[in-house]
Amino acid sequence: PVFPFVTRVSLGLLDGRDVAVSFASACFSVLAIWFTYLLGAAVWSRPVGLLAAVGLSLDYDVLTLASRGWRDDAFVAAVALCAFLMLRCWRIGQAPARLRRLGRVGLDSLYVEAVLLGVVSGLAVLTRIMAVPFLAAGGAFLVFGLRTSWRRRLAMAGIGVSTALIVAGPYFVICWRVDGDPLYTFNVHGSIYSA
């Protein structure tokens, strides 16, 4: 539902012209390139991030399919951003707990990052349901790989999963109530692709 929603917004911005679909796809393509840079820079260095982003931006399929309105760019952007946020959680989780001030309340920085990762993970699931295995594997790696207390690990995982469910869950409940199938739209799109 994320790509159709962005397409609908684009249609509103572009007076209902067909180019809105290509515009939405191209916007996600630009985001995917930016998030690839962030991920490469976080994993290794800024030059490596730049090289990865340039490589993605010069890829023939990225250039041609984005202009035709394919929704794969939205999923690439979601996966790259989720991987970047997982890496941030990993780095913050390796360090001693550091409080981040939100007004009068001090929260562990890891928990704040878990909320952000949960929001983006929920959007990734709403972009493509196949994000679930990737997110589950990344979450397991974070929980079992961090060198911090189990209380802090489990709290991070609980916060992230709860936030993702809050973001993505209502859509599945509405599909179940209206169409009798919580995976209705995914099944419809699957039948379109298999045809």
mmCIF file of N, CA and C in Angstrom, residues 13-129:
data_model
loop_
_atom_site.group_PDB
_atom_site.id
_atom_site.type_symbol
_atom_site.label_atom_id
_atom_site.label_comp_id
_atom_site.label_asym_id
_atom_site.label_seq_id
_atom_site.Cartn_x
_atom_site.Cartn_y
_atom_site.Cartn_z
ATOM 1 N N LEU A 13 -0.798 15.817 -7.046
ATOM 2 C CA LEU A 13 0.137 16.915 -7.292
ATOM 3 C C LEU A 13 0.289 17.239 -8.775
ATOM 4 N N LEU A 14 0.133 16.219 -9.619
ATOM 5 C CA LEU A 14 0.366 16.387 -11.058
ATOM 6 C C LEU A 14 -0.941 16.367 -11.860
ATOM 7 N N ASP A 15 -2.033 16.751 -11.233
ATOM 8 C CA ASP A 15 -3.338 16.890 -11.896
ATOM 9 C C ASP A 15 -3.801 15.629 -12.603
ATOM 10 N N GLY A 16 -3.536 14.470 -12.031
ATOM 11 C CA GLY A 16 -4.040 13.222 -12.570
ATOM 12 C C GLY A 16 -3.362 12.728 -13.830
ATOM 13 N N ARG A 17 -2.245 13.301 -14.190
ATOM 14 C CA ARG A 17 -1.540 12.843 -15.398
ATOM 15 C C ARG A 17 -0.811 11.524 -15.140
ATOM 16 N N ASP A 18 -0.667 10.710 -16.176
ATOM 17 C CA ASP A 18 -0.037 9.388 -16.059
ATOM 18 C C ASP A 18 1.405 9.455 -15.578
ATOM 19 N N VAL A 19 2.056 10.567 -15.806
ATOM 20 C CA VAL A 19 3.457 10.702 -15.405
ATOM 21 C C VAL A 19 3.613 10.595 -13.893
ATOM 22 N N ALA A 20 2.529 10.698 -13.165
ATOM 23 C CA ALA A 20 2.585 10.622 -11.699
ATOM 24 C C ALA A 20 3.131 9.275 -11.222
ATOM 25 N N VAL A 21 2.819 8.199 -11.924
ATOM 26 C CA VAL A 21 3.317 6.876 -11.536
ATOM 27 C C VAL A 21 4.832 6.824 -11.696
ATOM 28 N N SER A 22 5.332 7.320 -12.809
ATOM 29 C CA SER A 22 6.774 7.359 -13.031
ATOM 30 C C SER A 22 7.445 8.308 -12.040
ATOM 31 N N PHE A 23 6.776 9.404 -11.729
ATOM 32 C CA PHE A 23 7.316 10.359 -10.768
ATOM 33 C C PHE A 23 7.470 9.712 -9.391
ATOM 34 N N ALA A 24 6.455 8.972 -8.946
ATOM 35 C CA ALA A 24 6.531 8.299 -7.650
ATOM 36 C C ALA A 24 7.675 7.288 -7.636
ATOM 37 N N SER A 25 7.801 6.515 -8.697
ATOM 38 C CA SER A 25 8.870 5.527 -8.787
ATOM 39 C C SER A 25 10.241 6.191 -8.811
ATOM 40 N N ALA A 26 10.363 7.272 -9.559
ATOM 41 C CA ALA A 26 11.643 7.978 -9.634
ATOM 42 C C ALA A 26 12.020 8.588 -8.288
ATOM 43 N N CYS A 27 11.037 9.074 -7.539
ATOM 44 C CA CYS A 27 11.321 9.603 -6.192
ATOM 45 C C CYS A 27 11.874 8.511 -5.287
ATOM 46 N N PHE A 28 11.270 7.330 -5.347
ATOM 47 C CA PHE A 28 11.794 6.218 -4.552
ATOM 48 C C PHE A 28 13.178 5.798 -5.029
ATOM 49 N N SER A 29 13.425 5.903 -6.322
ATOM 50 C CA SER A 29 14.741 5.570 -6.855
ATOM 51 C C SER A 29 15.801 6.514 -6.298
ATOM 52 N N VAL A 30 15.485 7.804 -6.235
ATOM 53 C CA VAL A 30 16.421 8.781 -5.669
ATOM 54 C C VAL A 30 16.652 8.490 -4.184
ATOM 55 N N LEU A 31 15.579 8.158 -3.468
ATOM 56 C CA LEU A 31 15.734 7.802 -2.058
ATOM 57 C C LEU A 31 16.600 6.553 -1.896
ATOM 58 N N ALA A 32 16.405 5.563 -2.760
ATOM 59 C CA ALA A 32 17.214 4.342 -2.684
ATOM 60 C C ALA A 32 18.688 4.659 -2.877
ATOM 61 N N ILE A 33 18.988 5.556 -3.798
ATOM 62 C CA ILE A 33 20.386 5.942 -4.029
ATOM 63 C C ILE A 33 20.952 6.642 -2.802
ATOM 64 N N TRP A 34 20.175 7.553 -2.211
ATOM 65 C CA TRP A 34 20.628 8.271 -1.015
ATOM 66 C C TRP A 34 20.844 7.314 0.157
ATOM 67 N N PHE A 35 19.892 6.399 0.379
ATOM 68 C CA PHE A 35 20.021 5.452 1.490
ATOM 69 C C PHE A 35 21.168 4.477 1.263
ATOM 70 N N THR A 36 21.452 4.154 -0.006
ATOM 71 C CA THR A 36 22.613 3.313 -0.311
ATOM 72 C C THR A 36 23.893 4.034 0.066
ATOM 73 N N TYR A 37 23.938 5.333 -0.214
ATOM 74 C CA TYR A 37 25.103 6.125 0.205
ATOM 75 C C TYR A 37 25.247 6.098 1.731
ATOM 76 N N LEU A 38 24.149 6.339 2.446
ATOM 77 C CA LEU A 38 24.212 6.347 3.915
ATOM 78 C C LEU A 38 24.686 4.999 4.452
ATOM 79 N N LEU A 39 24.169 3.925 3.888
ATOM 80 C CA LEU A 39 24.556 2.593 4.339
ATOM 81 C C LEU A 39 26.024 2.319 4.057
ATOM 82 N N GLY A 40 26.478 2.600 2.850
ATOM 83 C CA GLY A 40 27.887 2.384 2.512
ATOM 84 C C GLY A 40 28.814 3.235 3.360
ATOM 85 N N ALA A 41 28.421 4.490 3.615
ATOM 86 C CA ALA A 41 29.239 5.368 4.451
ATOM 87 C C ALA A 41 29.276 4.876 5.888
ATOM 88 N N ALA A 42 28.163 4.345 6.376
ATOM 89 C CA ALA A 42 28.118 3.852 7.757
ATOM 90 C C ALA A 42 28.893 2.546 7.919
ATOM 91 N N VAL A 43 28.850 1.694 6.900
ATOM 92 C CA VAL A 43 29.551 0.415 6.991
ATOM 93 C C VAL A 43 31.052 0.601 6.853
ATOM 94 N N TRP A 44 31.470 1.444 5.903
ATOM 95 C CA TRP A 44 32.893 1.547 5.618
ATOM 96 C C TRP A 44 33.386 2.985 5.694
ATOM 97 N N SER A 45 33.028 3.795 4.692
ATOM 98 C CA SER A 45 33.486 5.187 4.662
ATOM 99 C C SER A 45 32.627 5.970 3.670
ATOM 100 N N ARG A 46 32.753 7.284 3.692
ATOM 101 C CA ARG A 46 31.988 8.107 2.755
ATOM 102 C C ARG A 46 32.338 7.826 1.298
ATOM 103 N N PRO A 47 33.624 7.659 0.951
ATOM 104 C CA PRO A 47 33.923 7.312 -0.452
ATOM 105 C C PRO A 47 33.281 5.992 -0.887
ATOM 106 N N VAL A 48 33.263 5.021 0.012
ATOM 107 C CA VAL A 48 32.623 3.738 -0.330
ATOM 108 C C VAL A 48 31.121 3.938 -0.507
ATOM 109 N N GLY A 49 30.501 4.733 0.374
ATOM 110 C CA GLY A 49 29.084 5.035 0.225
ATOM 111 C C GLY A 49 28.794 5.738 -1.084
ATOM 112 N N LEU A 50 29.662 6.667 -1.451
ATOM 113 C CA LEU A 50 29.489 7.388 -2.706
ATOM 114 C C LEU A 50 29.636 6.448 -3.897
ATOM 115 N N LEU A 51 30.615 5.559 -3.846
ATOM 116 C CA LEU A 51 30.815 4.593 -4.921
ATOM 117 C C LEU A 51 29.603 3.668 -5.051
ATOM 118 N N ALA A 52 29.066 3.207 -3.923
ATOM 119 C CA ALA A 52 27.884 2.346 -3.966
ATOM 120 C C ALA A 52 26.682 3.089 -4.538
ATOM 121 N N ALA A 53 26.517 4.353 -4.120
ATOM 122 C CA ALA A 53 25.390 5.145 -4.624
ATOM 123 C C ALA A 53 25.534 5.412 -6.122
ATOM 124 N N VAL A 54 26.741 5.713 -6.565
ATOM 125 C CA VAL A 54 26.969 5.935 -7.999
ATOM 126 C C VAL A 54 26.706 4.646 -8.770
ATOM 127 N N GLY A 55 27.163 3.527 -8.226
ATOM 128 C CA GLY A 55 26.917 2.243 -8.883
ATOM 129 C C GLY A 55 25.430 1.951 -9.037
ATOM 130 N N LEU A 56 24.657 2.228 -7.988
ATOM 131 C CA LEU A 56 23.213 2.011 -8.076
ATOM 132 C C LEU A 56 22.576 2.986 -9.053
ATOM 133 N N SER A 57 23.023 4.232 -9.037
ATOM 134 C CA SER A 57 22.407 5.237 -9.909
ATOM 135 C C SER A 57 22.729 5.007 -11.382
ATOM 136 N N LEU A 58 23.797 4.283 -11.682
ATOM 137 C CA LEU A 58 24.157 3.996 -13.075
ATOM 138 C C LEU A 58 23.644 2.650 -13.564
ATOM 139 N N ASP A 59 23.024 1.894 -12.677
ATOM 140 C CA ASP A 59 22.506 0.588 -13.058
ATOM 141 C C ASP A 59 21.388 0.746 -14.096
ATOM 142 N N TYR A 60 21.470 -0.022 -15.146
ATOM 143 C CA TYR A 60 20.526 0.098 -16.261
ATOM 144 C C TYR A 60 19.084 -0.124 -15.803
ATOM 145 N N ASP A 61 18.856 -1.164 -15.004
ATOM 146 C CA ASP A 61 17.494 -1.462 -14.559
ATOM 147 C C ASP A 61 16.933 -0.367 -13.668
ATOM 148 N N VAL A 62 17.768 0.209 -12.813
ATOM 149 C CA VAL A 62 17.299 1.299 -11.950
ATOM 150 C C VAL A 62 16.861 2.480 -12.807
ATOM 151 N N LEU A 63 17.643 2.797 -13.813
ATOM 152 C CA LEU A 63 17.310 3.941 -14.670
ATOM 153 C C LEU A 63 16.065 3.693 -15.504
ATOM 154 N N THR A 64 15.980 2.533 -16.122
ATOM 155 C CA THR A 64 14.873 2.296 -17.049
ATOM 156 C C THR A 64 13.577 1.945 -16.329
ATOM 157 N N LEU A 65 13.650 1.107 -15.304
ATOM 158 C CA LEU A 65 12.422 0.688 -14.633
ATOM 159 C C LEU A 65 11.828 1.797 -13.773
ATOM 160 N N ALA A 66 12.660 2.651 -13.193
ATOM 161 C CA ALA A 66 12.137 3.753 -12.380
ATOM 162 C C ALA A 66 11.304 4.693 -13.230
ATOM 163 N N SER A 67 11.741 4.947 -14.433
ATOM 164 C CA SER A 67 10.990 5.869 -15.290
ATOM 165 C C SER A 67 9.708 5.243 -15.838
ATOM 166 N N ARG A 68 9.583 3.924 -15.721
ATOM 167 C CA ARG A 68 8.376 3.239 -16.201
ATOM 168 C C ARG A 68 7.359 2.986 -15.097
ATOM 169 N N GLY A 69 7.687 3.366 -13.878
ATOM 170 C CA GLY A 69 6.721 3.243 -12.803
ATOM 171 C C GLY A 69 6.755 1.939 -12.027
ATOM 172 N N TRP A 70 7.848 1.213 -12.057
ATOM 173 C CA TRP A 70 7.935 -0.024 -11.289
ATOM 174 C C TRP A 70 8.083 0.310 -9.813
ATOM 175 N N ARG A 71 7.546 -0.531 -8.968
ATOM 176 C CA ARG A 71 7.559 -0.271 -7.537
ATOM 177 C C ARG A 71 8.768 -0.871 -6.822
ATOM 178 N N ASP A 72 9.677 -1.499 -7.513
ATOM 179 C CA ASP A 72 10.831 -2.105 -6.873
ATOM 180 C C ASP A 72 11.730 -1.071 -6.202
ATOM 181 N N ASP A 73 11.736 0.144 -6.709
ATOM 182 C CA ASP A 73 12.564 1.191 -6.119
ATOM 183 C C ASP A 73 12.134 1.495 -4.685
ATOM 184 N N ALA A 74 10.849 1.426 -4.430
ATOM 185 C CA ALA A 74 10.348 1.669 -3.074
ATOM 186 C C ALA A 74 10.882 0.598 -2.122
ATOM 187 N N PHE A 75 10.917 -0.638 -2.575
ATOM 188 C CA PHE A 75 11.410 -1.712 -1.719
ATOM 189 C C PHE A 75 12.920 -1.604 -1.511
ATOM 190 N N VAL A 76 13.659 -1.257 -2.550
ATOM 191 C CA VAL A 76 15.109 -1.072 -2.407
ATOM 192 C C VAL A 76 15.392 0.034 -1.396
ATOM 193 N N ALA A 77 14.647 1.128 -1.492
ATOM 194 C CA ALA A 77 14.828 2.234 -0.547
ATOM 195 C C ALA A 77 14.518 1.785 0.874
ATOM 196 N N ALA A 78 13.443 1.026 1.047
ATOM 197 C CA ALA A 78 13.059 0.557 2.385
ATOM 198 C C ALA A 78 14.108 -0.384 2.970
ATOM 199 N N VAL A 79 14.616 -1.307 2.167
ATOM 200 C CA VAL A 79 15.621 -2.259 2.656
ATOM 201 C C VAL A 79 16.923 -1.539 3.010
ATOM 202 N N ALA A 80 17.358 -0.622 2.158
ATOM 203 C CA ALA A 80 18.601 0.112 2.448
ATOM 204 C C ALA A 80 18.461 0.941 3.720
ATOM 205 N N LEU A 81 17.313 1.597 3.903
ATOM 206 C CA LEU A 81 17.121 2.395 5.112
ATOM 207 C C LEU A 81 17.023 1.509 6.344
ATOM 208 N N CYS A 82 16.344 0.375 6.248
ATOM 209 C CA CYS A 82 16.267 -0.557 7.385
ATOM 210 C C CYS A 82 17.655 -1.081 7.755
ATOM 211 N N ALA A 83 18.447 -1.437 6.759
ATOM 212 C CA ALA A 83 19.800 -1.929 7.042
ATOM 213 C C ALA A 83 20.640 -0.848 7.710
ATOM 214 N N PHE A 84 20.513 0.393 7.247
ATOM 215 C CA PHE A 84 21.229 1.512 7.858
ATOM 216 C C PHE A 84 20.808 1.696 9.324
ATOM 217 N N LEU A 85 19.500 1.633 9.585
ATOM 218 C CA LEU A 85 19.020 1.807 10.962
ATOM 219 C C LEU A 85 19.392 0.617 11.845
ATOM 220 N N MET A 86 19.437 -0.576 11.273
ATOM 221 C CA MET A 86 19.909 -1.732 12.046
ATOM 222 C C MET A 86 21.366 -1.545 12.449
ATOM 223 N N LEU A 87 22.152 -1.033 11.537
ATOM 224 C CA LEU A 87 23.555 -0.768 11.838
ATOM 225 C C LEU A 87 23.683 0.278 12.944
ATOM 226 N N ARG A 88 22.841 1.314 12.895
ATOM 227 C CA ARG A 88 22.861 2.328 13.959
ATOM 228 C C ARG A 88 22.482 1.716 15.303
ATOM 229 N N CYS A 89 21.460 0.864 15.313
ATOM 230 C CA CYS A 89 21.086 0.168 16.558
ATOM 231 C C CYS A 89 22.244 -0.680 17.065
ATOM 232 N N TRP A 90 22.912 -1.360 16.139
ATOM 233 C CA TRP A 90 24.050 -2.198 16.513
ATOM 234 C C TRP A 90 25.126 -1.362 17.188
ATOM 235 N N ARG A 91 25.481 -0.245 16.590
ATOM 236 C CA ARG A 91 26.560 0.585 17.144
ATOM 237 C C ARG A 91 26.166 1.206 18.473
ATOM 238 N N ILE A 92 24.944 1.670 18.588
ATOM 239 C CA ILE A 92 24.492 2.256 19.854
ATOM 240 C C ILE A 92 24.384 1.175 20.921
ATOM 241 N N GLY A 93 23.958 -0.018 20.532
ATOM 242 C CA GLY A 93 23.823 -1.116 21.487
ATOM 243 C C GLY A 93 25.149 -1.643 21.996
ATOM 244 N N GLN A 94 26.219 -1.472 21.237
ATOM 245 C CA GLN A 94 27.539 -1.933 21.668
ATOM 246 C C GLN A 94 28.128 -1.012 22.733
ATOM 247 N N ALA A 95 27.710 0.242 22.739
ATOM 248 C CA ALA A 95 28.235 1.217 23.697
ATOM 249 C C ALA A 95 27.419 1.157 24.987
ATOM 250 N N PRO A 96 27.974 1.674 26.071
ATOM 251 C CA PRO A 96 27.181 1.761 27.306
ATOM 252 C C PRO A 96 25.947 2.635 27.077
ATOM 253 N N ALA A 97 24.912 2.365 27.861
ATOM 254 C CA ALA A 97 23.659 3.111 27.708
ATOM 255 C C ALA A 97 23.907 4.607 27.841
ATOM 256 N N ARG A 98 23.377 5.346 26.885
ATOM 257 C CA ARG A 98 23.488 6.800 26.881
ATOM 258 C C ARG A 98 22.084 7.368 26.782
ATOM 259 N N LEU A 99 21.762 8.283 27.669
ATOM 260 C CA LEU A 99 20.424 8.848 27.676
ATOM 261 C C LEU A 99 20.295 9.967 26.647
ATOM 262 N N ARG A 100 19.168 9.981 25.977
ATOM 263 C CA ARG A 100 18.825 11.058 25.058
ATOM 264 C C ARG A 100 17.648 11.801 25.664
ATOM 265 N N ARG A 101 17.807 13.077 25.813
ATOM 266 C CA ARG A 101 16.781 13.907 26.441
ATOM 267 C C ARG A 101 15.672 14.234 25.455
ATOM 268 N N LEU A 102 14.443 13.952 25.852
ATOM 269 C CA LEU A 102 13.250 14.343 25.114
ATOM 270 C C LEU A 102 12.382 15.141 26.087
ATOM 271 N N GLY A 103 12.659 16.426 26.136
ATOM 272 C CA GLY A 103 11.980 17.264 27.137
ATOM 273 C C GLY A 103 12.549 16.953 28.508
ATOM 274 N N ARG A 104 11.682 16.590 29.424
ATOM 275 C CA ARG A 104 12.107 16.261 30.792
ATOM 276 C C ARG A 104 12.445 14.781 30.961
ATOM 277 N N VAL A 105 12.162 14.027 29.944
ATOM 278 C CA VAL A 105 12.352 12.577 30.020
ATOM 279 C C VAL A 105 13.680 12.198 29.372
ATOM 280 N N GLY A 106 14.418 11.311 30.022
ATOM 281 C CA GLY A 106 15.649 10.780 29.455
ATOM 282 C C GLY A 106 15.431 9.336 29.035
ATOM 283 N N LEU A 107 15.641 9.044 27.769
ATOM 284 C CA LEU A 107 15.470 7.689 27.246
ATOM 285 C C LEU A 107 16.799 7.164 26.740
ATOM 286 N N ASP A 108 16.979 5.863 26.869
ATOM 287 C CA ASP A 108 18.158 5.208 26.311
ATOM 288 C C ASP A 108 18.166 5.430 24.800
ATOM 289 N N SER A 109 19.292 5.842 24.250
ATOM 290 C CA SER A 109 19.403 6.100 22.813
ATOM 291 C C SER A 109 19.035 4.875 21.987
ATOM 292 N N LEU A 110 19.331 3.691 22.504
ATOM 293 C CA LEU A 110 19.002 2.462 21.786
ATOM 294 C C LEU A 110 17.494 2.324 21.616
ATOM 295 N N TYR A 111 16.740 2.718 22.622
ATOM 296 C CA TYR A 111 15.283 2.603 22.537
ATOM 297 C C TYR A 111 14.707 3.611 21.541
ATOM 298 N N VAL A 112 15.306 4.780 21.477
ATOM 299 C CA VAL A 112 14.864 5.781 20.498
ATOM 300 C C VAL A 112 15.135 5.268 19.084
ATOM 301 N N GLU A 113 16.308 4.679 18.875
ATOM 302 C CA GLU A 113 16.630 4.103 17.563
ATOM 303 C C GLU A 113 15.720 2.924 17.239
ATOM 304 N N ALA A 114 15.335 2.151 18.257
ATOM 305 C CA ALA A 114 14.425 1.018 18.039
ATOM 306 C C ALA A 114 13.061 1.507 17.564
ATOM 307 N N VAL A 115 12.603 2.640 18.085
ATOM 308 C CA VAL A 115 11.334 3.206 17.617
ATOM 309 C C VAL A 115 11.454 3.607 16.151
ATOM 310 N N LEU A 116 12.531 4.276 15.808
ATOM 311 C CA LEU A 116 12.741 4.700 14.420
ATOM 312 C C LEU A 116 12.830 3.488 13.491
ATOM 313 N N LEU A 117 13.580 2.474 13.907
ATOM 314 C CA LEU A 117 13.681 1.248 13.105
ATOM 315 C C LEU A 117 12.321 0.576 12.985
ATOM 316 N N GLY A 118 11.531 0.587 14.045
ATOM 317 C CA GLY A 118 10.195 -0.013 13.998
ATOM 318 C C GLY A 118 9.269 0.687 13.021
ATOM 319 N N VAL A 119 9.319 2.021 12.996
ATOM 320 C CA VAL A 119 8.489 2.782 12.055
ATOM 321 C C VAL A 119 8.882 2.442 10.621
ATOM 322 N N VAL A 120 10.173 2.470 10.340
ATOM 323 C CA VAL A 120 10.642 2.183 8.982
ATOM 324 C C VAL A 120 10.380 0.720 8.627
ATOM 325 N N SER A 121 10.506 -0.186 9.585
ATOM 326 C CA SER A 121 10.218 -1.596 9.317
ATOM 327 C C SER A 121 8.745 -1.799 8.979
ATOM 328 N N GLY A 122 7.869 -1.122 9.702
ATOM 329 C CA GLY A 122 6.443 -1.201 9.390
ATOM 330 C C GLY A 122 6.151 -0.708 7.980
ATOM 331 N N LEU A 123 6.799 0.385 7.596
ATOM 332 C CA LEU A 123 6.626 0.896 6.233
ATOM 333 C C LEU A 123 7.221 -0.059 5.195
ATOM 334 N N ALA A 124 8.326 -0.720 5.551
ATOM 335 C CA ALA A 124 8.923 -1.705 4.633
ATOM 336 C C ALA A 124 7.970 -2.874 4.408
ATOM 337 N N VAL A 125 7.308 -3.326 5.473
ATOM 338 C CA VAL A 125 6.346 -4.421 5.333
ATOM 339 C C VAL A 125 5.161 -3.971 4.479
ATOM 340 N N LEU A 126 4.759 -2.716 4.643
ATOM 341 C CA LEU A 126 3.658 -2.207 3.830
ATOM 342 C C LEU A 126 4.086 -1.936 2.388
ATOM 343 N N THR A 127 5.381 -1.874 2.151
ATOM 344 C CA THR A 127 5.878 -1.728 0.786
ATOM 345 C C THR A 127 5.897 -3.085 0.094
ATOM 346 N N ARG A 128 6.411 -4.080 0.790
ATOM 347 C CA ARG A 128 6.437 -5.435 0.259
ATOM 348 C C ARG A 128 6.480 -6.401 1.431
ATOM 349 N N ILE A 129 5.563 -7.333 1.454
ATOM 350 C CA ILE A 129 5.439 -8.282 2.569
ATOM 351 C C ILE A 129 6.697 -9.137 2.714
#
